[in-house]
């Protein structure tokens, strides 16, 4: 039975790490957590005792942390103390934005040679862990696997999709248009703009690439 620490911050990384936590708990491994933000409610809803020591809880609202969560703000967080208290055999971490606590835990895990598993909820966002040597990366698709494998050549990289998006329903009109495009063309490339001010430059770059 292994001692497994799960690290997550926001909704995205919680949606992928919580799936692994459930499997670990069902296999009778010891599950520990270091959570911030929306991840706290998600893990608590699964019946995982996030408030019991030595588990770590951070602020729910990062802009205006509430008492008593304020004293757990990330500037007071010590990854070294956390790992001393929990003594994990394996660490499973999401990649929030900004990374904050996950980066600190990953760096400390690397210093101690604790196997680190990175669970992605977006294409190849694990490459932001500069200088890390993860033992395994769980990623979303073939493209992400290629990017991650180049960044971490020693890591085992597995495609698991995005468990957090499995219940998203595709609107009928969108699905019909996709079916039409797949029928007309051998290959269909999807483009998702970043939104806001970034959308226009991204579309411009896409049109230039297509023109070539």
Short mmCIF file of N, CA and C in Angstrom, two decimals, residues 27 41 60 66 68-69 82 99 104 114 136 144 157 161 168 177 207:
data_model
loop_
_atom_site.label_atom_id
_atom_site.label_comp_id
_atom_site.label_asym_id
_atom_site.label_seq_id
_atom_site.Cartn_x
_atom_site.Cartn_y
_atom_site.Cartn_z
N UNK A 27 -8.30 1.22 -4.43
CA UNK A 27 -7.28 0.16 -4.36
C UNK A 27 -6.62 0.11 -2.98
N UNK A 41 -13.29 21.88 -2.86
CA UNK A 41 -14.68 21.42 -2.85
C UNK A 41 -14.85 20.13 -3.64
N UNK A 60 -9.40 29.62 -0.62
CA UNK A 60 -10.46 29.33 -1.58
C UNK A 60 -10.48 30.40 -2.66
N UNK A 66 -10.24 34.13 2.61
CA UNK A 66 -11.05 34.29 3.80
C UNK A 66 -10.38 33.66 5.00
N UNK A 68 -10.42 31.12 8.12
CA UNK A 68 -9.01 31.04 8.49
C UNK A 68 -8.09 30.66 7.33
N UNK A 69 -8.64 30.59 6.11
CA UNK A 69 -7.83 30.13 4.99
C UNK A 69 -6.68 31.08 4.68
N UNK A 82 5.61 19.97 4.05
CA UNK A 82 4.52 19.10 3.61
C UNK A 82 5.02 17.68 3.35
N UNK A 99 1.04 28.20 -11.66
CA UNK A 99 1.32 26.90 -11.08
C UNK A 99 1.38 26.95 -9.55
N UNK A 104 6.22 24.23 -6.50
CA UNK A 104 7.03 24.05 -5.29
C UNK A 104 7.12 22.59 -4.89
N UNK A 114 11.38 11.57 -5.40
CA UNK A 114 10.05 10.99 -5.24
C UNK A 114 9.39 10.95 -6.61
N UNK A 136 6.07 10.11 -14.96
CA UNK A 136 4.95 9.82 -15.85
C UNK A 136 4.15 11.09 -16.10
N UNK A 144 -0.38 16.14 -27.98
CA UNK A 144 0.18 16.49 -26.68
C UNK A 144 1.25 15.49 -26.26
N UNK A 157 4.71 8.47 -20.98
CA UNK A 157 3.62 9.37 -21.34
C UNK A 157 2.43 8.54 -21.83
N UNK A 161 -6.98 11.23 -22.38
CA UNK A 161 -8.04 12.17 -22.68
C UNK A 161 -8.15 13.22 -21.59
N UNK A 168 -19.21 16.91 -21.20
CA UNK A 168 -19.58 18.08 -22.00
C UNK A 168 -20.35 17.63 -23.23
N UNK A 177 -22.27 20.13 -38.26
CA UNK A 177 -21.28 20.80 -39.10
C UNK A 177 -19.99 20.00 -39.16
N UNK A 207 -4.59 32.23 -40.73
CA UNK A 207 -4.81 32.46 -42.17
C UNK A 207 -3.49 32.47 -42.92
#
